[in-house]
Short mmCIF file of C-alpha atoms and ligand atoms in Angstrom, two decimals:
data_model
loop_
_atom_site.label_atom_id
_atom_site.label_comp_id
_atom_site.label_asym_id
_atom_site.label_seq_id
_atom_site.Cartn_x
_atom_site.Cartn_y
_atom_site.Cartn_z
CA MET A 70 3.66 19.47 -16.66
CA SER A 71 3.06 22.03 -14.34
CA THR A 72 -0.70 23.20 -14.40
CA PHE A 73 -1.68 26.33 -16.29
CA GLN A 74 -2.33 29.64 -14.95
CA PRO A 75 -3.77 32.78 -16.72
CA VAL A 76 -1.25 34.85 -18.78
CA ARG A 77 -0.07 37.87 -16.22
CA GLY A 78 -2.79 40.44 -15.86
CA MET A 79 -5.41 38.02 -17.47
CA ARG A 80 -7.81 36.88 -14.58
CA ASP A 81 -10.46 34.02 -14.23
CA LEU A 82 -13.62 35.48 -13.23
CA LEU A 83 -14.99 32.98 -11.08
CA PRO A 84 -19.41 32.81 -10.82
CA ASP A 85 -19.27 35.55 -7.69
CA GLU A 86 -17.40 37.79 -9.67
CA ALA A 87 -19.34 37.02 -12.79
CA GLU A 88 -22.24 37.38 -11.99
CA ARG A 89 -21.19 41.09 -10.36
CA LEU A 90 -19.64 42.01 -13.15
CA THR A 91 -22.59 41.01 -15.86
CA TYR A 92 -25.17 42.52 -12.98
CA VAL A 93 -23.15 45.98 -13.80
CA ILE A 94 -23.27 44.98 -17.51
CA SER A 95 -26.54 44.93 -17.38
CA LYS A 96 -27.31 48.33 -15.63
CA ALA A 97 -25.07 49.64 -18.33
CA ARG A 98 -26.95 47.74 -21.33
CA GLU A 99 -30.80 49.16 -19.05
CA THR A 100 -29.09 52.76 -19.21
CA ALA A 101 -27.94 52.48 -22.99
CA LEU A 102 -31.69 51.82 -23.39
CA THR A 103 -33.35 54.81 -21.39
CA TYR A 104 -31.12 56.75 -22.82
CA GLY A 105 -32.06 55.75 -26.50
CA TYR A 106 -28.12 54.54 -27.44
CA LYS A 107 -28.73 51.37 -29.85
CA GLU A 108 -25.73 48.63 -28.80
CA VAL A 109 -23.31 47.43 -31.70
CA ILE A 110 -20.88 44.44 -31.71
CA THR A 111 -17.46 45.19 -32.87
CA PRO A 112 -14.54 43.21 -33.48
CA VAL A 113 -11.39 42.73 -30.83
CA VAL A 114 -9.13 42.61 -33.29
CA GLU A 115 -9.08 45.55 -35.37
CA PRO A 116 -6.36 47.70 -37.83
CA LEU A 117 -3.43 48.62 -35.94
CA GLU A 118 -3.65 51.73 -38.38
CA LEU A 119 -7.64 52.26 -36.98
CA LEU A 120 -6.17 51.76 -33.01
CA ALA A 121 -3.27 53.52 -32.94
CA ALA A 122 -4.37 56.44 -35.37
CA LYS A 123 -5.72 58.84 -32.20
CA ALA A 124 -4.90 57.08 -29.34
CA GLY A 125 -1.82 58.95 -28.08
CA GLU A 126 1.51 57.79 -27.08
CA GLU A 127 0.56 56.26 -23.08
CA ILE A 128 -2.05 54.00 -24.51
CA ARG A 129 -0.18 53.28 -28.49
CA GLN A 130 2.98 51.61 -26.29
CA ARG A 131 0.24 49.32 -24.41
CA MET A 132 -1.05 47.91 -26.92
CA PHE A 133 -1.08 44.14 -28.05
CA ILE A 134 -0.14 43.57 -31.37
CA PHE A 135 0.60 40.96 -33.35
CA GLU A 136 0.47 40.18 -37.54
CA ASP A 137 -2.33 37.75 -38.62
CA MET A 138 -1.50 34.75 -40.72
CA GLY A 139 -2.25 36.90 -43.56
CA GLY A 140 0.55 39.34 -42.94
CA ARG A 141 -2.33 42.46 -41.30
CA LYS A 142 -1.17 44.60 -38.94
CA VAL A 143 -3.32 44.13 -36.03
CA ALA A 144 -4.19 45.05 -32.54
CA LEU A 145 -6.54 43.89 -30.26
CA ARG A 146 -8.85 47.22 -29.01
CA PRO A 147 -7.79 49.34 -26.36
CA GLU A 148 -10.79 51.04 -26.13
CA PHE A 149 -14.15 51.10 -28.32
CA THR A 150 -14.24 54.42 -29.51
CA ALA A 151 -11.76 54.42 -32.49
CA SER A 152 -14.26 50.74 -33.93
CA ILE A 153 -17.55 53.39 -33.74
CA ALA A 154 -16.13 56.03 -35.22
CA ARG A 155 -14.59 53.48 -37.85
CA LEU A 156 -18.82 52.91 -38.70
CA VAL A 157 -19.61 55.97 -38.63
CA THR A 158 -16.88 56.33 -41.24
CA THR A 159 -18.27 53.11 -42.95
CA VAL A 160 -21.92 51.69 -42.78
CA LEU A 161 -23.52 54.22 -40.59
CA ARG A 162 -22.22 56.84 -42.97
CA THR A 163 -25.48 57.86 -43.82
CA GLU A 164 -27.46 57.21 -40.91
CA PRO A 165 -29.32 60.29 -39.56
CA LYS A 166 -27.91 62.31 -36.74
CA PRO A 167 -27.35 62.32 -34.07
CA LEU A 168 -26.33 58.10 -34.12
CA ARG A 169 -26.35 57.13 -30.25
CA ILE A 170 -24.70 54.17 -30.19
CA PHE A 171 -23.17 51.83 -27.27
CA GLY A 172 -21.13 48.74 -27.37
CA VAL A 173 -19.85 46.68 -24.44
CA GLY A 174 -16.95 43.97 -23.80
CA SER A 175 -13.41 43.26 -22.78
CA VAL A 176 -10.76 45.90 -24.03
CA TYR A 177 -6.99 45.18 -24.08
CA ARG A 178 -4.10 47.04 -22.65
CA TYR A 179 -0.51 46.06 -21.44
CA ASP A 180 -0.66 47.67 -18.05
CA GLU A 181 1.02 47.17 -15.27
CA PRO A 182 -1.28 44.47 -13.15
CA GLN A 183 -2.30 45.68 -9.75
CA LYS A 184 -6.27 46.08 -8.16
CA GLY A 185 -8.51 47.71 -10.28
CA ARG A 186 -5.61 48.15 -13.34
CA TYR A 187 -5.59 44.59 -15.90
CA ARG A 188 -4.80 44.13 -19.20
CA GLU A 189 -7.96 42.32 -20.06
CA PHE A 190 -11.05 44.62 -18.38
CA TRP A 191 -13.88 45.53 -19.47
CA GLN A 192 -15.66 48.27 -21.05
CA ALA A 193 -19.63 49.59 -21.76
CA ASP A 194 -19.07 52.24 -23.95
CA PHE A 195 -21.50 55.12 -24.94
CA GLU A 196 -21.02 57.45 -28.16
CA VAL A 197 -23.59 60.56 -29.74
CA ILE A 198 -22.59 61.48 -33.06
CA GLY A 199 -23.46 64.70 -34.95
CA SER A 200 -24.02 67.39 -31.64
CA ASN A 201 -21.41 69.95 -31.57
CA LYS A 202 -23.56 71.47 -28.74
CA PRO A 203 -23.31 71.65 -24.96
CA GLU A 204 -26.86 69.68 -24.84
CA ALA A 205 -24.92 66.49 -26.23
CA ASP A 206 -22.14 66.55 -23.79
CA ALA A 207 -24.15 67.33 -20.80
CA GLU A 208 -26.24 63.73 -22.34
CA VAL A 209 -23.50 61.54 -21.58
CA ILE A 210 -22.61 63.11 -17.68
CA LEU A 211 -25.94 63.03 -16.91
CA LEU A 212 -25.78 58.87 -18.49
CA ALA A 213 -22.92 58.55 -16.93
CA ASN A 214 -24.30 59.71 -13.66
CA SER A 215 -27.30 57.81 -14.33
CA LEU A 216 -24.85 54.45 -15.04
CA LEU A 217 -23.49 54.65 -11.36
CA SER A 218 -26.59 55.35 -9.56
CA ARG A 219 -28.25 52.34 -11.34
CA VAL A 220 -25.65 50.11 -9.94
CA GLY A 221 -26.36 51.69 -6.60
CA LEU A 222 -23.19 53.32 -5.52
CA LYS A 223 -22.69 56.34 -3.28
CA GLY A 224 -21.09 59.73 -2.87
CA TYR A 225 -19.75 59.18 -6.43
CA ALA A 226 -18.16 62.49 -7.59
CA ILE A 227 -17.52 63.67 -10.97
CA LYS A 228 -14.44 65.61 -12.43
CA LEU A 229 -14.94 68.00 -15.18
CA GLY A 230 -12.83 69.79 -17.40
CA HIS A 231 -12.30 71.06 -20.83
CA ILE A 232 -8.68 70.33 -23.24
CA GLY A 233 -9.85 73.23 -25.46
CA VAL A 234 -8.27 75.20 -22.27
CA LEU A 235 -4.88 73.76 -22.35
CA ARG A 236 -4.83 73.25 -26.53
CA ASN A 237 -5.75 76.74 -27.53
CA LEU A 238 -3.78 78.34 -24.69
CA LEU A 239 -0.53 76.06 -25.82
CA THR A 240 -1.30 76.84 -29.44
CA GLN A 241 -1.68 81.19 -28.69
CA GLU A 242 1.77 80.10 -26.86
CA GLY A 243 3.03 79.21 -30.35
CA VAL A 244 3.40 75.34 -28.86
CA ASP A 245 3.09 73.08 -31.13
CA GLU A 246 0.35 70.29 -31.76
CA LYS A 247 3.32 67.02 -30.88
CA THR A 248 4.46 69.15 -27.73
CA GLN A 249 1.06 69.95 -26.76
CA ASN A 250 0.35 65.77 -26.51
CA ALA A 251 3.35 65.38 -24.57
CA ILE A 252 2.61 68.04 -22.53
CA LEU A 253 -0.81 66.41 -21.90
CA GLN A 254 0.08 63.37 -21.57
CA ARG A 255 2.38 64.01 -18.57
CA MET A 256 -0.41 66.46 -16.97
CA ASP A 257 -2.81 63.44 -16.89
CA LYS A 258 -0.49 61.23 -15.05
CA LYS A 259 0.13 64.73 -12.80
CA GLU A 260 3.60 64.78 -13.59
CA TYR A 261 3.28 68.61 -13.48
CA ASP A 262 7.12 69.75 -13.20
CA ALA A 263 7.73 67.58 -16.16
CA ALA A 264 5.07 68.45 -18.48
CA PHE A 265 6.03 72.16 -17.68
CA ALA A 266 9.64 71.58 -18.66
CA LEU A 267 7.93 70.97 -22.06
CA VAL A 268 7.55 74.56 -22.46
CA ASP A 269 10.24 77.12 -23.25
CA SER A 270 9.10 80.17 -22.26
CA SER A 271 8.92 81.13 -18.68
CA LYS A 272 5.91 83.11 -19.50
CA CYS A 273 4.10 80.02 -20.48
CA GLN A 274 5.11 77.96 -17.86
CA THR A 275 3.76 80.38 -15.61
CA LEU A 276 0.68 80.45 -17.39
CA LEU A 277 0.01 76.83 -17.12
CA ARG A 278 1.02 76.76 -13.11
CA GLY A 279 -1.55 79.27 -12.45
CA LEU A 280 -4.33 77.21 -14.03
CA LEU A 281 -3.28 74.17 -11.59
CA ASN A 282 -4.41 76.67 -8.32
CA LEU A 283 -7.79 77.84 -10.39
CA LYS A 284 -9.03 74.71 -9.08
CA GLY A 285 -11.41 75.39 -5.89
CA GLU A 286 -14.16 74.01 -3.81
CA ASN A 287 -17.28 75.60 -5.99
CA PRO A 288 -17.40 74.27 -9.65
CA PHE A 289 -18.83 77.00 -10.56
CA GLU A 290 -16.80 79.53 -9.03
CA THR A 291 -13.76 77.60 -10.72
CA VAL A 292 -15.06 78.40 -14.07
CA GLN A 293 -15.86 81.94 -13.37
CA ASN A 294 -12.24 82.46 -12.15
CA LEU A 295 -10.75 80.77 -15.26
CA CYS A 296 -12.69 82.72 -17.70
CA THR A 297 -10.78 85.97 -16.12
CA TYR A 298 -7.71 83.91 -16.11
CA LEU A 299 -8.32 83.51 -20.00
CA LYS A 300 -9.29 87.29 -21.17
CA ASP A 301 -6.07 87.48 -23.33
CA TYR A 302 -6.95 84.16 -24.90
CA PRO A 303 -10.18 84.07 -26.98
CA LYS A 304 -10.16 80.67 -27.95
CA ALA A 305 -9.55 78.89 -24.61
CA LEU A 306 -11.64 81.18 -23.65
CA GLU A 307 -14.42 80.54 -25.59
CA ALA A 308 -13.79 76.78 -24.16
CA ALA A 309 -14.07 77.92 -21.06
CA GLN A 310 -17.81 79.56 -21.69
CA TYR A 311 -18.62 76.50 -23.09
CA LEU A 312 -17.46 74.66 -20.02
CA SER A 313 -19.63 76.82 -18.09
CA SER A 314 -22.84 76.22 -20.05
CA VAL A 315 -22.39 72.40 -19.66
CA LEU A 316 -22.12 72.79 -16.26
CA LYS A 317 -24.86 74.94 -15.59
CA LEU A 318 -26.76 72.08 -17.90
CA VAL A 319 -25.83 68.85 -15.76
CA THR A 320 -26.32 70.22 -12.75
CA GLU A 321 -29.81 71.98 -13.19
CA SER A 322 -30.66 68.71 -14.33
CA GLY A 323 -30.00 67.27 -10.62
CA CYS A 324 -26.43 66.06 -11.31
CA SER A 325 -23.90 67.04 -9.12
CA ILE A 326 -20.50 68.21 -9.97
CA GLU A 327 -17.74 68.10 -7.82
CA THR A 328 -15.07 69.61 -9.05
CA VAL A 329 -14.19 71.86 -12.60
CA ASP A 330 -10.34 71.11 -12.92
CA PRO A 331 -8.72 73.47 -15.32
CA ALA A 332 -5.55 71.51 -15.81
CA PHE A 333 -7.29 68.32 -16.43
CA ALA A 334 -6.42 66.51 -19.07
CA ARG A 335 -6.69 63.16 -20.29
CA GLY A 336 -4.51 59.77 -22.10
CA LEU A 337 -6.36 59.70 -25.60
CA GLU A 338 -4.88 62.41 -28.05
CA TYR A 339 -8.34 62.37 -29.64
CA TYR A 340 -10.51 64.90 -27.10
CA THR A 341 -11.43 68.19 -28.31
CA GLY A 342 -13.83 69.29 -26.03
CA VAL A 343 -15.13 69.11 -22.81
CA ILE A 344 -13.94 65.47 -20.71
CA PHE A 345 -14.59 64.37 -17.40
CA GLU A 346 -14.09 61.33 -15.21
CA LEU A 347 -15.89 60.03 -12.36
CA TYR A 348 -14.44 58.64 -8.95
CA VAL A 349 -16.15 57.31 -5.29
CA PRO A 350 -13.89 58.06 -2.09
CA GLU A 351 -12.79 54.54 -1.77
CA LEU A 352 -10.98 54.45 -5.00
CA ASN A 353 -8.03 56.18 -6.95
CA MET A 354 -8.97 55.50 -10.09
CA ALA A 355 -11.36 56.56 -12.18
CA LEU A 356 -14.56 54.53 -12.90
CA GLY A 357 -14.86 55.94 -15.89
CA GLY A 358 -14.36 59.11 -18.36
CA GLY A 359 -15.21 60.41 -21.82
CA GLY A 360 -15.09 63.67 -23.36
CA ARG A 361 -15.73 65.62 -26.41
CA TYR A 362 -13.87 64.36 -30.06
CA ASP A 363 -14.39 66.26 -33.09
CA LYS A 364 -11.80 65.42 -35.44
CA LEU A 365 -11.47 61.32 -35.11
CA ILE A 366 -14.08 60.97 -37.41
CA GLU A 367 -12.33 63.35 -40.37
CA VAL A 368 -9.25 61.72 -39.45
CA PHE A 369 -11.08 58.60 -40.11
CA GLY A 370 -11.92 59.87 -43.78
CA GLY A 371 -15.25 60.74 -43.03
CA GLU A 372 -17.28 63.88 -43.12
CA PRO A 373 -16.27 66.68 -40.17
CA THR A 374 -19.27 65.28 -37.54
CA PRO A 375 -18.35 66.55 -33.82
CA ALA A 376 -18.99 63.20 -31.51
CA THR A 377 -18.82 62.66 -27.93
CA GLY A 378 -18.38 59.68 -25.52
CA MET A 379 -17.86 58.03 -22.51
CA ALA A 380 -16.90 54.39 -21.26
CA ALA A 381 -17.46 52.97 -18.04
CA GLY A 382 -15.31 51.01 -16.55
CA ILE A 383 -16.88 48.01 -15.59
CA ASP A 384 -13.89 46.50 -13.32
CA ARG A 385 -13.54 49.18 -11.26
CA ILE A 386 -16.96 49.63 -10.61
CA VAL A 387 -17.62 46.40 -9.72
CA ILE A 388 -14.20 47.01 -6.79
CA ALA A 389 -16.09 50.22 -5.97
CA THR A 390 -19.46 47.72 -4.94
CA GLN A 391 -18.08 45.69 -3.26
CA ALA A 392 -16.37 48.55 -1.46
CA GLN A 393 -19.32 49.88 -0.60
CA GLN A 394 -21.46 46.35 -0.03
CA THR A 395 -23.72 47.35 -2.71
CA LYS A 396 -26.69 44.81 -2.64
CA LEU A 397 -27.54 43.58 -6.36
CA GLN A 398 -31.02 44.19 -6.97
CA LYS A 399 -30.61 40.65 -8.86
CA GLN A 400 -34.29 38.75 -9.30
CA ALA A 401 -34.03 35.64 -6.16
CA PHE A 402 -35.07 32.77 -7.99
CA LYS A 403 -35.49 29.11 -5.56
CA ARG A 404 -33.32 26.67 -6.46
CA VAL A 405 -34.35 23.32 -6.90
CA ALA A 406 -32.81 19.88 -6.78
CA VAL A 407 -34.50 17.03 -8.66
CA PHE A 408 -33.81 13.39 -7.56
CA PRO A 409 -35.76 10.17 -8.88
CA ILE A 410 -35.36 7.92 -5.67
CA LYS A 411 -34.37 5.06 -8.49
CA GLU A 412 -32.99 4.21 -11.95
CA GLU A 413 -36.22 3.32 -13.40
CA LEU A 414 -37.97 6.51 -12.32
CA LYS A 415 -35.94 8.99 -14.03
CA VAL A 416 -37.31 9.77 -16.80
CA GLU A 417 -40.20 10.39 -14.94
CA ALA A 418 -37.94 12.69 -12.62
CA LEU A 419 -36.50 14.23 -15.78
CA LYS A 420 -40.26 15.33 -17.19
CA ILE A 421 -40.52 16.64 -13.98
CA ALA A 422 -37.33 19.08 -13.87
CA GLN A 423 -38.34 20.32 -17.52
CA THR A 424 -41.70 21.50 -16.24
CA LEU A 425 -39.88 23.09 -13.72
CA ARG A 426 -37.50 24.54 -16.08
CA ASN A 427 -39.72 26.02 -18.13
CA ALA A 428 -41.68 27.79 -15.23
CA GLU A 429 -38.32 29.44 -14.94
CA THR A 430 -36.87 27.42 -12.49
CA PRO A 431 -33.56 26.74 -12.06
CA VAL A 432 -33.45 23.05 -11.43
CA GLU A 433 -30.08 20.82 -10.76
CA PHE A 434 -30.71 16.94 -11.94
CA GLU A 435 -29.30 14.35 -10.24
CA ILE A 436 -26.53 12.91 -13.08
CA MET A 437 -24.22 11.52 -10.99
CA GLY A 438 -26.24 8.24 -10.04
CA ARG A 439 -25.99 8.64 -6.65
CA LYS A 440 -27.80 6.89 -3.80
CA MET A 441 -30.03 9.91 -2.06
CA ALA A 442 -28.11 10.14 1.00
CA LYS A 443 -24.87 11.43 -0.65
CA ALA A 444 -26.97 13.62 -2.93
CA LEU A 445 -28.90 15.18 -0.35
CA GLU A 446 -25.93 15.89 1.36
CA ASP A 447 -24.55 17.07 -1.48
CA ALA A 448 -27.80 19.37 -2.29
CA ASP A 449 -27.61 21.17 1.38
CA LYS A 450 -23.45 21.72 0.52
CA ARG A 451 -24.54 23.58 -2.56
CA LYS A 452 -26.97 25.58 -0.60
CA VAL A 453 -30.13 24.23 -2.98
CA ASP A 454 -33.32 25.74 -1.24
CA TYR A 455 -35.74 22.27 -2.33
CA VAL A 456 -34.70 18.78 -3.24
CA VAL A 457 -37.72 17.25 -5.65
CA ILE A 458 -37.86 13.16 -4.67
CA VAL A 459 -39.65 11.56 -6.62
CA GLY A 460 -41.07 8.10 -5.24
CA GLU A 461 -42.57 5.42 -6.98
CA ARG A 462 -45.62 5.44 -4.49
CA GLU A 463 -46.28 9.07 -4.82
CA ILE A 464 -45.56 9.08 -8.31
CA LYS A 465 -48.71 6.95 -8.76
CA GLU A 466 -50.30 9.54 -6.91
CA GLY A 467 -49.90 12.27 -8.74
CA LYS A 468 -47.45 13.44 -6.08
CA VAL A 469 -43.47 14.12 -5.26
CA ILE A 470 -41.71 14.95 -1.86
CA VAL A 471 -40.69 18.25 -1.31
CA LYS A 472 -37.83 18.68 1.49
CA ASP A 473 -37.03 22.05 1.90
CA LEU A 474 -33.82 22.00 3.21
CA VAL A 475 -34.01 25.61 4.75
CA LYS A 476 -36.76 24.78 7.25
CA ARG A 477 -35.77 21.42 7.31
CA THR A 478 -39.38 20.20 7.02
CA GLN A 479 -40.70 17.58 4.28
CA THR A 480 -44.38 17.46 1.99
CA GLU A 481 -45.97 15.94 -0.18
CA VAL A 482 -46.66 18.42 -3.17
CA GLU A 483 -49.28 17.22 -6.32
CA ILE A 484 -46.97 17.25 -9.46
CA LYS A 485 -49.76 20.08 -11.06
CA ASP A 486 -49.46 22.46 -7.83
CA LEU A 487 -45.10 22.02 -8.16
CA LYS A 488 -44.26 25.17 -10.49
CA LYS A 489 -46.49 27.53 -7.14
CA THR A 490 -44.60 26.07 -4.64
CA PHE A 491 -41.21 27.04 -5.98
CA ALA A 492 -42.34 30.78 -7.88
CA THR A 493 -41.45 33.62 -6.61
P1 HAM B 184 -10.71 55.75 -20.54
O1 HAM B 184 -10.03 56.43 -19.69
O2 HAM B 184 -8.66 55.25 -21.52
O3 HAM B 184 -11.13 56.12 -21.66
O4 HAM B 184 -10.92 54.30 -19.97
C1 HAM B 184 -12.25 54.44 -19.41
C2 HAM B 184 -12.08 53.50 -18.35
O5 HAM B 184 -11.53 52.63 -18.35
C3 HAM B 184 -11.30 54.35 -17.35
O6 HAM B 184 -12.25 55.76 -16.25
C4 HAM B 184 -11.55 52.90 -16.14
O7 HAM B 184 -12.44 52.79 -15.04
C5 HAM B 184 -11.42 51.49 -17.22
N1 HAM B 184 -9.97 51.38 -17.43
C6 HAM B 184 -8.74 51.84 -18.04
N2 HAM B 184 -8.07 50.98 -18.22
C7 HAM B 184 -7.96 50.13 -17.24
C8 HAM B 184 -7.26 49.13 -16.63
N3 HAM B 184 -6.15 48.66 -17.33
N4 HAM B 184 -7.83 48.20 -16.12
C9 HAM B 184 -9.32 48.09 -15.69
N5 HAM B 184 -9.91 49.20 -15.99
C10 HAM B 184 -9.23 50.72 -16.22
C11 HAM B 184 -11.52 55.26 -23.31
O8 HAM B 184 -11.31 53.86 -23.17
C12 HAM B 184 -12.17 56.24 -23.93
N6 HAM B 184 -12.51 55.50 -25.09
C13 HAM B 184 -13.83 57.27 -23.33
C14 HAM B 184 -14.40 57.81 -23.99
C15 HAM B 184 -15.58 56.96 -24.84
N7 HAM B 184 -14.60 58.83 -24.67
C16 HAM B 184 -15.22 59.35 -25.13
N8 HAM B 184 -15.77 58.42 -26.25
#
């Protein structure tokens, strides 16, 4: 039998990669804490109907769908928002608003595998439920900004838009919702010609094209020009004005917005308001994105409840940190190996190892029964910092030998002082 490989699009993360991933997750968790978001853990497998309801064609077609042994149509979650909306319409229904919820875990999409695009990837998701105010949109954007800054990324940019501009403009022009969804899907992929071809009226086509040209260097100017552009479209204008207030709140709180894009659309169908994405110059794909979805909770049978949120793509943030050679700000522990010089000293040595571990020093105990020379050679290869050698004479004196493998020195240390020796 040939050896097994992971399924296409799925990856093994080896220790260095896993360390970066969990580092970013820890930063996401810290960010959630500093903004008052409470963590929930939801299932990876959800009812297909829930996940498909408002996901949008693009994601619907890329879900891992199967029937469980009870004949239920289920799927692996392609994102968190639907699961959290499910909580809000059920067990969290009577919780006081606003609700601030955080979730992190793996999600699944049958995307074409390439760098930064996997079939199993990780998201950190933040949702704020119950506010229809620009402050809530601003909060989520500021939170996204804080996360990237906490991770140590530089030069990242935020792209901002409002899906209500396109939707309301199309509605006023008599374009039905289904066609709107198809247009927005294509605009999300920047297939503008294909998108505009779905509109019958040439006036409407020209209007949409005009939106593309409004994007300028200065986001404030762009919003202003957008408002002028939409003067005959009151609902779309309202959306642009809302966008303007979010832009003001965010920038005045010290987070700069690189671009306002009036023709900005996102793949998910549930968005109703402000939307945004995060980028770094080194990567040609979004590190995260989100937006307002005021109708989803109602669609799931809850009270009409405004909501907004965002998901950070952990794997892509990891790639960005590698591209920018970001140092992980981790507590540096000294690594210690403990060897008994002979079989009879095993128990003594193990006791010493346990004492050190209890004092938070990582210890690798000799479990291969090797001779000292071999064990030392191996410790060197593993880049252990110190080796504690438990010998007969030293133990009788309450001491051990400590070899510093970095400095290549050796000293005798009293067992009671060992913890101090390795403290960082
Ligand atoms: P999304 O834009 O579909 O939004 O995904 C969020 C992030 O997940 C993307 O910006 C990207 O970084 C990452 N991502 C997406 N697909 C892949 C992939 N195949 N491989 C690696 N990373 C990927 C959502 O999922 C919404 N639920 C966000 C949201 C929350 N909106 C409101 N609340």
